Structures are given as C-alpha cells and as structure tokens.
Amino acid sequence: MPVSPALAEDLAAAVADLYEAAQGTIIERIRDALAADIDSPLWLELKAASIGDLQAAVQAVIDALQLEASGAMQQAVAEAYERGQQAAVAELGALAAGQAAAATSAVPAAAAVDRLANALIADTGPVHMRILRQTMDVYREVIAHASSAPLLGAQTRRQAAQTALDRFTARGVTGFIDRAGRSWDMRSYVEMATRSTVGRAAIEAHTDRLGAAGIELVMVSDSPEECPLCRPWEGKILSRAGAPGARTIEAEHATEDEQMVSVDIAGSLDEARAAGLLHPNCRHDVRAYLPGLTKRPPKPPGRGTYEDTQRQRYYERQIRRWKREAAGAMDEQKATAARTKVRAYQARIRDLVDETGLPRKSRREQLTAAR
Ligand SMILES: [Zn+2]
C-alpha cells in the first residue's frame, strides 16, 4: 500500500486535543477566579492578592499538559512509523517482484522514532511558556481595567471581565509563527507540527522498508484536489535516496532478466519534499516503482477544489471558536449568541459539502471537552 502523510495524520489530532482541553481548563480557571466574590466591595483587592494562586493553578495545568503531550507525541510517532512499515510490507507483498522482499525483517524503528519525536517535543516546547504568559496577561488586564475605575459597580465589573475573557476565548493562546512566517493559534500550530512529524515518520518508515527490500525508486500519485505545491510532482519518479536533480537512467527490468529500461527520474524524494511535496494535509502518496512494471495510476475523480477544502477548514475553525466562546460565557445571553454562530457555520459547511461532495469531518468541528 502506498504511503502518504494522511496515513498518520489522525494521530496528530489526539495530541492537539490535549492542548485544546488544557486551554479550556485554563479558561475555566480564569473565569472562576474572576467570578469569585464579584459582588464584594473588596473584589479588586482580592483579585490582586490572588494573582499568585491563579498563576500556580495555571502552571499546574501546563505541567500536566507538557508531561502528557510528550508521551502522546512519542506514541504518535511510533504508531506512524509502524503504519509506514506495515504499508510497505503490504505493498511489497502485492508486487510480483516483491513477495520475497516482503519477508525481509523489519527496519529497527527506535532510533528514527526517538529522533523525530524529540525534534517535535523541542519544537513545541515554547508553546508552554506562551500559554502561561498570555493567560496571566488576560487576568492582569481585567484587574488593571477595574483599578482604573475603582468605583464601578459589580455589574460593570462583570461586563469588563466578560469582554476581556471573550477576547481571549475567541483567539485562544496565539501568535505562533511557523518557518514560512504564517501566524497560527495554539491548537492549529501543535496539530500542524505534529502532523508534519507523523507524516514524515510514516513516509520514512515506508521508504526505509522499501530500501531494505532493494527498491530504490518511488512514484508520486495523481490526486484529486491537489495543491499547487505538489502539482509539478504528480506521476513523477523519484529516487528514494541519493542525489537531487532530474536524470535518465538505465535500470534493470524488475522481472525480465537482462532487459534494461530507461527511467526518467525527476529528482530525489528529499528534494521533492523540501520543495513542498507531502506537506501536512497532502493528498499525495508515494509507492514503490518497479522499472518496466509500474504504470502511472489514473487520476481519481475530484471532489471540490483545493480552495474548497481550505474554505471547509476555515468554517471548522469558526465553529470551534464559537463553541469555545459559548463555553466561556459568563451569562446565558452571551452563550445563546455564540451557539447561534455555531449553527450558522455548521449550515455553511453542510452547503459546501452538498455542493462539492467533499467529506464532512465532524471531528474537526468538535471542541475537546476540558478535563
Ligand atoms: Zn500536496
């Protein structure tokens, strides 16, 4: 079976869920801290005095998150690597020339898994600092606002607290910049980083296993809804390892003795990936290429365009945003308004799915419950 980043991308959601759940818990902690004693004339003093308590409570949530997340990342990468190897074994078993090769023993995984998982844990390390800083900033902002007008009534205080909390709930912990300079919210950033790593693990495992079976060439699929980055690589043959650059080689026919076939190689797999092929969310896959045997597979029918899939992702983000807002609401009116927004974006997704035939991904519209 060919391998694509999609083989493992579901594993990233479990990791990102941990971050979303922690964010939900933290929002509840701030909301409860602000709401406590809100009718007391001493509210401002009480809040200022309890900054340290809230900070300790938030830090405890983050510590638990960090521990759980590194375990989950390690596990996701190991599972992705295993799936990649299994895909290679299944693929080799289905190839006339590959049956014997399929029996070759598994490529040892531990070193590759550790290397990939540790890089991911290091990449997402700064996320935890940022959670603490932005969370405490929201709380301080509310107190600073209240101190500037200390005679405000409880009702006004409640409104001011709600406004600040809403702003935070709407955007979440934010400001993560990837290598391409794009800005991400926390969940999307963690999910993107994890997807990228588990996708890499599945592909590395697959091609390492092909390599162990003596297969040095792979072919890129034709995909529906292909993104512009990958279009130039569709149907191309790449070398699993080795030098970049296009070339034509004479290769032994996979099954006919002493017959040579010329093969046009578009470059190396690393080179194509550096240029964007098999990026996170990529629909393409690579499969073993056997000279003289492997044919370019037909292009599967499309379901909507790449832009349609991006529109669906946007609606999903809006649904999660308004669900968060409903959960952080300090009164029923706010909660109702937020739920109306949720339903409006759900209706837009239903229309999009009806129009294009794209599959609906209900899971991506869910907010992970806070633990
Ligand atoms: Zn792609």
Tab-separated table of C-alpha atoms and ligand atoms in Angstrom:
chain	number	residue	atom	x	y	z
A	1	MET	CA	0.000	0.000	0.000
A	2	PRO	CA	1.413	3.400	-0.951
A	3	VAL	CA	2.190	5.867	1.800
A	4	SER	CA	1.006	9.441	2.243
A	5	PRO	CA	1.028	11.835	5.211
A	6	ALA	CA	-2.703	11.054	5.506
A	7	LEU	CA	-1.778	7.568	6.694
A	8	ALA	CA	-0.852	9.024	10.071
A	9	GLU	CA	-2.437	12.466	10.286
A	10	ASP	CA	-5.303	11.342	12.509
A	11	LEU	CA	-2.670	10.741	15.198
A	12	ALA	CA	-1.951	14.478	15.372
A	13	ALA	CA	-5.489	15.295	16.428
A	14	ALA	CA	-5.053	13.340	19.673
A	15	VAL	CA	-2.018	15.457	20.549
A	16	ALA	CA	-3.688	18.734	19.581
A	17	ASP	CA	-6.749	17.710	21.618
A	18	LEU	CA	-4.617	17.735	24.762
A	19	TYR	CA	-3.716	21.374	24.114
A	20	GLU	CA	-7.261	22.394	23.361
A	21	ALA	CA	-8.505	20.648	26.505
A	22	ALA	CA	-5.819	22.364	28.608
A	23	GLN	CA	-6.802	25.715	27.138
A	24	GLY	CA	-10.421	25.015	28.045
A	25	THR	CA	-9.429	24.156	31.606
A	26	ILE	CA	-7.363	27.327	31.888
A	27	ILE	CA	-10.217	29.498	30.612
A	28	GLU	CA	-12.457	27.951	33.269
A	29	ARG	CA	-9.840	28.683	35.941
A	30	ILE	CA	-9.651	32.360	34.927
A	31	ARG	CA	-13.423	32.671	34.650
A	32	ASP	CA	-13.922	31.160	38.116
A	33	ALA	CA	-11.145	33.315	39.600
A	34	LEU	CA	-12.714	36.468	38.169
A	35	ALA	CA	-16.260	35.494	39.099
A	36	ALA	CA	-15.415	34.659	42.715
A	37	ASP	CA	-16.512	37.465	45.108
A	38	ILE	CA	-17.526	39.645	42.164
A	39	ASP	CA	-20.217	41.334	44.283
A	40	SER	CA	-17.807	42.125	47.093
A	41	PRO	CA	-16.619	45.728	47.529
A	42	LEU	CA	-13.176	44.205	48.162
A	43	TRP	CA	-13.168	42.393	44.801
A	44	LEU	CA	-10.283	44.363	43.323
A	45	GLU	CA	-8.045	43.784	46.369
A	46	LEU	CA	-8.965	40.114	46.488
A	47	LYS	CA	-8.147	39.664	42.796
A	48	ALA	CA	-4.825	41.468	43.037
A	49	ALA	CA	-3.891	39.350	46.062
A	50	SER	CA	-4.710	36.086	44.335
A	51	ILE	CA	-2.633	36.506	41.147
A	52	GLY	CA	-0.056	34.108	42.584
A	53	ASP	CA	-2.710	31.457	43.281
A	54	LEU	CA	-4.057	31.628	39.762
A	55	GLN	CA	-0.557	31.501	38.303
A	56	ALA	CA	0.220	28.371	40.331
A	57	ALA	CA	-3.056	26.769	39.211
A	58	VAL	CA	-2.355	27.566	35.559
A	59	GLN	CA	1.227	26.315	35.868
A	60	ALA	CA	-0.073	23.022	37.261
A	61	VAL	CA	-2.337	22.597	34.221
A	62	ILE	CA	0.626	23.350	31.935
A	63	ASP	CA	2.966	20.920	33.746
A	64	ALA	CA	0.428	18.132	33.399
A	65	LEU	CA	-0.085	19.057	29.746
A	66	GLN	CA	3.636	19.030	28.999
A	67	LEU	CA	4.105	15.595	30.522
A	68	GLU	CA	1.079	14.116	28.798
A	69	ALA	CA	1.891	15.753	25.470
A	70	SER	CA	5.461	14.458	25.240
A	71	GLY	CA	4.205	10.931	25.920
A	72	ALA	CA	1.459	11.357	23.330
A	73	MET	CA	3.928	12.693	20.750
A	74	GLN	CA	6.324	9.801	21.275
A	75	GLN	CA	3.426	7.370	20.950
A	76	ALA	CA	2.037	9.058	17.826
A	77	VAL	CA	5.414	8.994	16.074
A	78	ALA	CA	5.959	5.318	16.991
A	79	GLU	CA	2.487	4.427	15.681
A	80	ALA	CA	3.078	6.425	12.472
A	81	TYR	CA	6.390	4.649	11.899
A	82	GLU	CA	4.732	1.270	12.445
A	83	ARG	CA	1.955	2.133	9.985
A	84	GLY	CA	4.529	3.204	7.407
A	85	GLN	CA	6.367	-0.096	7.728
A	86	GLN	CA	3.116	-2.071	7.527
A	87	ALA	CA	2.146	-0.147	4.396
A	88	ALA	CA	5.460	-1.091	2.796
A	89	VAL	CA	5.046	-4.740	3.757
A	90	ALA	CA	1.525	-4.828	2.281
A	91	GLU	CA	2.740	-3.116	-0.872
A	92	LEU	CA	5.724	-5.406	-1.329
A	93	GLY	CA	3.504	-8.434	-0.785
A	94	ALA	CA	1.210	-7.325	-3.607
A	95	LEU	CA	4.045	-6.862	-6.118
A	96	ALA	CA	5.062	-9.782	-8.252
A	97	ALA	CA	8.728	-8.994	-7.755
A	98	GLY	CA	8.335	-8.073	-4.128
A	99	GLN	CA	6.941	-11.138	-2.419
A	100	ALA	CA	10.291	-12.453	-1.299
A	101	ALA	CA	11.404	-8.966	-0.341
A	102	ALA	CA	8.324	-8.519	1.832
A	103	ALA	CA	9.618	-11.237	4.075
A	104	THR	CA	12.748	-9.249	4.938
A	105	SER	CA	12.801	-8.344	8.586
A	106	ALA	CA	11.503	-5.039	9.919
A	107	VAL	CA	13.756	-1.998	9.926
A	108	PRO	CA	14.639	-1.165	13.558
A	109	ALA	CA	12.426	1.770	14.488
A	110	ALA	CA	13.611	3.036	17.878
A	111	ALA	CA	16.344	5.411	16.707
A	112	ALA	CA	14.239	7.039	13.990
A	113	VAL	CA	11.220	7.340	16.293
A	114	ASP	CA	13.281	8.957	19.074
A	115	ARG	CA	14.929	11.380	16.677
A	116	LEU	CA	11.605	12.515	15.166
A	117	ALA	CA	9.715	12.633	18.476
A	118	ASN	CA	12.460	14.581	20.256
A	119	ALA	CA	12.576	17.163	17.470
A	120	LEU	CA	8.811	17.598	17.750
A	121	ILE	CA	8.926	17.936	21.547
A	122	ALA	CA	11.672	20.563	21.212
A	123	ASP	CA	9.747	22.444	18.501
A	124	THR	CA	6.605	22.679	20.598
A	125	GLY	CA	8.448	23.490	23.870
A	126	PRO	CA	7.977	27.287	23.618
A	127	VAL	CA	4.203	26.769	23.405
A	128	HIS	CA	4.026	26.128	27.160
A	129	MET	CA	5.723	29.385	28.157
A	130	ARG	CA	3.407	31.287	25.899
A	131	ILE	CA	0.293	29.710	27.421
A	132	LEU	CA	1.287	30.910	30.895
A	133	ARG	CA	2.227	34.395	29.763
A	134	GLN	CA	-0.868	35.083	27.670
A	135	THR	CA	-3.207	33.614	30.273
A	136	MET	CA	-1.852	35.761	33.081
A	137	ASP	CA	-1.930	38.816	30.803
A	138	VAL	CA	-5.683	38.429	30.400
A	139	TYR	CA	-6.215	38.284	34.130
A	140	ARG	CA	-3.969	41.294	34.777
A	141	GLU	CA	-5.715	43.223	32.032
A	142	VAL	CA	-9.079	42.791	33.759
A	143	ILE	CA	-7.658	43.896	37.102
A	144	ALA	CA	-5.880	46.880	35.573
A	145	HIS	CA	-9.102	47.930	33.889
A	146	ALA	CA	-11.014	47.669	37.171
A	147	SER	CA	-8.331	49.597	39.076
A	148	SER	CA	-8.584	52.494	36.656
A	149	ALA	CA	-12.218	52.942	37.734
A	150	PRO	CA	-12.400	51.501	41.249
A	151	LEU	CA	-15.928	52.747	41.913
A	152	LEU	CA	-17.514	50.649	39.188
A	153	GLY	CA	-20.423	48.531	40.306
A	154	ALA	CA	-20.403	44.753	40.290
A	155	GLN	CA	-22.449	44.655	37.070
A	156	THR	CA	-19.917	46.796	35.199
A	157	ARG	CA	-17.056	44.738	36.595
A	158	ARG	CA	-18.752	41.602	35.382
A	159	GLN	CA	-19.105	43.106	31.915
A	160	ALA	CA	-15.495	44.225	31.779
A	161	ALA	CA	-14.320	40.785	32.885
A	162	GLN	CA	-16.562	39.131	30.311
A	163	THR	CA	-15.267	41.344	27.496
A	164	ALA	CA	-11.639	40.543	28.255
A	165	LEU	CA	-12.398	36.864	28.671
A	166	ASP	CA	-14.359	36.807	25.393
A	167	ARG	CA	-11.452	38.303	23.515
A	168	PHE	CA	-9.150	35.667	24.925
A	169	THR	CA	-11.604	32.837	24.337
A	170	ALA	CA	-12.138	33.951	20.749
A	171	ARG	CA	-8.487	33.902	19.784
A	172	GLY	CA	-7.112	31.436	22.347
A	173	VAL	CA	-3.414	31.382	23.016
A	174	THR	CA	-1.981	32.749	19.830
A	175	GLY	CA	0.964	34.223	17.964
A	176	PHE	CA	2.787	31.088	16.857
A	177	ILE	CA	4.844	31.725	13.763
A	178	ASP	CA	5.957	28.860	11.548
A	179	ARG	CA	9.046	28.747	9.351
A	180	ALA	CA	7.071	30.250	6.477
A	181	GLY	CA	6.171	33.268	8.647
A	182	ARG	CA	2.476	32.392	8.985
A	183	SER	CA	0.743	33.010	12.295
A	184	TRP	CA	-1.220	30.197	13.979
A	185	ASP	CA	-3.382	29.723	17.033
A	186	MET	CA	-2.141	27.175	19.554
A	187	ARG	CA	-4.212	24.161	18.588
A	188	SER	CA	-3.566	24.596	14.876
A	189	TYR	CA	0.137	25.131	15.477
A	190	VAL	CA	0.544	21.999	17.596
A	191	GLU	CA	-1.562	19.986	15.178
A	192	MET	CA	0.402	21.249	12.180
A	193	ALA	CA	3.763	20.476	13.833
A	194	THR	CA	2.599	17.002	14.897
A	195	ARG	CA	1.048	16.205	11.515
A	196	SER	CA	4.209	17.189	9.804
A	197	THR	CA	6.261	14.891	12.052
A	198	VAL	CA	3.956	11.860	11.976
A	199	GLY	CA	3.619	12.221	8.203
A	200	ARG	CA	7.401	12.257	7.925
A	201	ALA	CA	7.660	9.201	10.209
A	202	ALA	CA	5.204	7.186	8.092
A	203	ILE	CA	6.994	8.075	4.860
A	204	GLU	CA	10.478	7.446	6.253
A	205	ALA	CA	9.388	4.070	7.615
A	206	HIS	CA	7.839	3.143	4.276
A	207	THR	CA	10.815	4.098	2.142
A	208	ASP	CA	13.340	2.659	4.636
A	209	ARG	CA	11.489	-0.622	4.400
A	210	LEU	CA	11.402	-0.470	0.581
A	211	GLY	CA	15.115	0.278	0.661
A	212	ALA	CA	15.732	-2.773	2.854
A	213	ALA	CA	13.958	-4.791	0.149
A	214	GLY	CA	16.243	-3.340	-2.519
A	215	ILE	CA	13.731	-0.888	-4.033
A	216	GLU	CA	15.333	2.465	-4.725
A	217	LEU	CA	12.668	4.263	-6.790
A	218	VAL	CA	9.213	5.570	-5.867
A	219	MET	CA	6.393	7.128	-7.880
A	220	VAL	CA	4.185	10.050	-6.802
A	221	SER	CA	0.410	9.602	-7.197
A	222	ASP	CA	-2.068	11.753	-9.060
A	223	SER	CA	-4.514	13.195	-6.540
A	224	PRO	CA	-7.830	14.998	-6.630
A	225	GLU	CA	-7.835	18.476	-5.038
A	226	GLU	CA	-4.086	18.647	-5.468
A	227	CYS	CA	-2.381	21.714	-4.071
A	228	PRO	CA	-0.227	23.923	-6.323
A	229	LEU	CA	2.955	22.886	-4.465
A	230	CYS	CA	2.551	19.241	-5.418
A	231	ARG	CA	1.207	19.563	-8.946
A	232	PRO	CA	4.671	19.528	-10.607
A	233	TRP	CA	5.495	16.198	-8.942
A	234	GLU	CA	2.366	14.253	-9.907
A	235	GLY	CA	3.165	10.935	-11.567
A	236	LYS	CA	6.912	11.590	-11.301
A	237	ILE	CA	9.529	9.027	-10.377
A	238	LEU	CA	11.882	9.902	-7.528
A	239	SER	CA	14.926	8.227	-6.082
A	240	ARG	CA	14.418	7.082	-2.502
A	241	ALA	CA	17.880	8.254	-1.503
A	242	GLY	CA	20.744	9.781	-3.421
A	243	ALA	CA	21.493	12.924	-5.343
A	244	PRO	CA	18.928	15.555	-6.315
A	245	GLY	CA	18.331	16.637	-9.905
A	246	ALA	CA	16.486	15.204	-12.899
A	247	ARG	CA	18.216	12.494	-14.923
A	248	THR	CA	17.521	9.480	-17.077
A	249	ILE	CA	18.962	6.158	-16.001
A	250	GLU	CA	19.107	2.686	-17.490
A	251	ALA	CA	17.655	0.279	-14.944
A	252	GLU	CA	17.230	-3.474	-14.938
A	253	HIS	CA	13.687	-4.588	-15.728
A	254	ALA	CA	12.003	-5.674	-12.480
A	255	THR	CA	11.057	-9.136	-13.742
A	256	GLU	CA	12.691	-9.730	-17.185
A	257	ASP	CA	16.253	-10.953	-16.960
A	258	GLU	CA	18.876	-8.962	-18.823
A	259	GLN	CA	16.400	-6.429	-20.101
A	260	MET	CA	17.175	-2.745	-19.462
A	261	VAL	CA	14.585	0.032	-19.350
A	262	SER	CA	15.263	3.739	-19.311
A	263	VAL	CA	13.652	5.587	-16.406
A	264	ASP	CA	13.208	9.365	-16.172
A	265	ILE	CA	13.896	10.395	-12.595
A	266	ALA	CA	12.578	13.824	-11.599
A	267	GLY	CA	14.826	14.127	-8.535
A	268	SER	CA	15.220	12.690	-5.066
A	269	LEU	CA	12.412	12.221	-2.562
A	270	ASP	CA	14.161	14.589	-0.134
A	271	GLU	CA	14.425	17.204	-2.828
A	272	ALA	CA	10.725	16.945	-3.701
A	273	ARG	CA	9.765	17.118	-0.030
A	274	ALA	CA	11.955	20.157	0.535
A	275	ALA	CA	10.022	21.770	-2.336
A	276	GLY	CA	6.735	21.010	-0.547
A	277	LEU	CA	5.625	17.566	-1.703
A	278	LEU	CA	3.937	15.501	1.052
A	279	HIS	CA	3.409	18.572	3.225
A	280	PRO	CA	0.923	18.263	6.111
A	281	ASN	CA	-2.603	17.590	4.773
A	282	CYS	CA	-1.137	16.489	1.435
A	283	ARG	CA	-3.358	14.073	-0.519
A	284	HIS	CA	-0.474	12.577	-2.486
A	285	ASP	CA	1.215	9.300	-1.829
A	286	VAL	CA	4.377	7.583	-2.967
A	287	ARG	CA	4.631	3.941	-3.912
A	288	ALA	CA	7.349	1.529	-4.954
A	289	TYR	CA	8.373	1.991	-8.584
A	290	LEU	CA	9.472	-1.135	-10.398
A	291	PRO	CA	11.189	-0.439	-13.742
A	292	GLY	CA	9.223	-1.885	-16.643
A	293	LEU	CA	6.229	-2.848	-14.453
A	294	THR	CA	4.775	0.117	-12.575
A	295	LYS	CA	2.278	2.168	-14.604
A	296	ARG	CA	1.170	5.674	-13.792
A	297	PRO	CA	-2.167	5.250	-11.985
A	298	PRO	CA	-5.231	7.120	-13.327
A	299	LYS	CA	-6.246	10.358	-11.666
A	300	PRO	CA	-9.107	9.717	-9.232
A	301	PRO	CA	-12.243	11.854	-9.665
A	302	GLY	CA	-12.115	15.200	-7.859
A	303	ARG	CA	-14.370	16.270	-5.027
A	304	GLY	CA	-14.182	20.041	-4.942
A	305	THR	CA	-11.063	22.123	-5.382
A	306	TYR	CA	-8.154	22.769	-3.072
A	307	GLU	CA	-9.763	26.139	-2.302
A	308	ASP	CA	-12.970	24.348	-1.248
A	309	THR	CA	-11.030	22.244	1.255
A	310	GLN	CA	-9.441	25.424	2.641
A	311	ARG	CA	-12.886	27.001	2.977
A	312	GLN	CA	-14.066	23.947	4.910
A	313	ARG	CA	-11.053	24.246	7.266
A	314	TYR	CA	-11.980	27.910	7.863
A	315	TYR	CA	-15.585	27.052	8.771
A	316	GLU	CA	-14.350	24.323	11.111
A	317	ARG	CA	-12.110	26.826	12.901
A	318	GLN	CA	-15.037	29.256	13.262
A	319	ILE	CA	-17.248	26.524	14.724
A	320	ARG	CA	-14.603	25.665	17.314
A	321	ARG	CA	-14.079	29.326	18.075
A	322	TRP	CA	-17.777	29.979	18.801
A	323	LYS	CA	-18.103	26.759	20.760
A	324	ARG	CA	-15.222	27.955	22.947
A	325	GLU	CA	-16.938	31.312	23.310
A	326	ALA	CA	-20.179	29.637	24.400
A	327	ALA	CA	-18.228	27.621	26.975
A	328	GLY	CA	-16.514	30.731	28.369
A	329	ALA	CA	-19.694	32.829	28.568
A	330	MET	CA	-20.409	34.354	31.961
A	331	ASP	CA	-24.125	34.772	31.217
A	332	GLU	CA	-26.816	32.949	29.262
A	333	GLN	CA	-27.363	35.693	26.673
A	334	LYS	CA	-23.719	35.512	25.531
A	335	ALA	CA	-23.872	31.743	25.418
A	336	THR	CA	-27.008	31.785	23.260
A	337	ALA	CA	-25.498	34.265	20.808
A	338	ALA	CA	-22.375	32.116	20.474
A	339	ARG	CA	-24.418	28.967	19.879
A	340	THR	CA	-26.322	30.762	17.104
A	341	LYS	CA	-22.976	31.458	15.406
A	342	VAL	CA	-22.030	27.800	15.733
A	343	ARG	CA	-25.227	26.754	13.976
A	344	ALA	CA	-24.698	29.319	11.209
A	345	TYR	CA	-21.229	27.969	10.381
A	346	GLN	CA	-22.483	24.391	10.582
A	347	ALA	CA	-25.099	25.301	7.975
A	348	ARG	CA	-22.364	26.726	5.725
A	349	ILE	CA	-20.389	23.501	5.971
A	350	ARG	CA	-23.480	21.472	5.096
A	351	ASP	CA	-23.975	23.608	1.972
A	352	LEU	CA	-20.320	23.277	0.980
A	353	VAL	CA	-20.373	19.512	1.434
A	354	ASP	CA	-23.602	19.219	-0.587
A	355	GLU	CA	-22.195	21.364	-3.372
A	356	THR	CA	-18.779	19.736	-3.693
A	357	GLY	CA	-19.135	16.174	-2.414
A	358	LEU	CA	-16.231	16.783	-0.021
A	359	PRO	CA	-16.455	14.519	3.025
A	360	ARG	CA	-17.594	16.270	6.215
A	361	LYS	CA	-15.118	15.917	9.071
A	362	SER	CA	-17.305	16.224	12.134
A	363	ARG	CA	-14.383	15.507	14.397
A	364	ARG	CA	-12.694	18.713	13.272
A	365	GLU	CA	-15.792	20.655	14.344
A	366	GLN	CA	-15.661	19.289	17.878
A	367	LEU	CA	-14.262	21.112	20.815
A	368	THR	CA	-12.397	18.775	23.083
A	369	ALA	CA	-14.040	18.688	26.480
A	370	ALA	CA	-11.927	20.105	29.261
A	371	ARG	CA	-10.728	17.526	31.710
B	1	ZN	ZN	0.138	18.064	-1.729
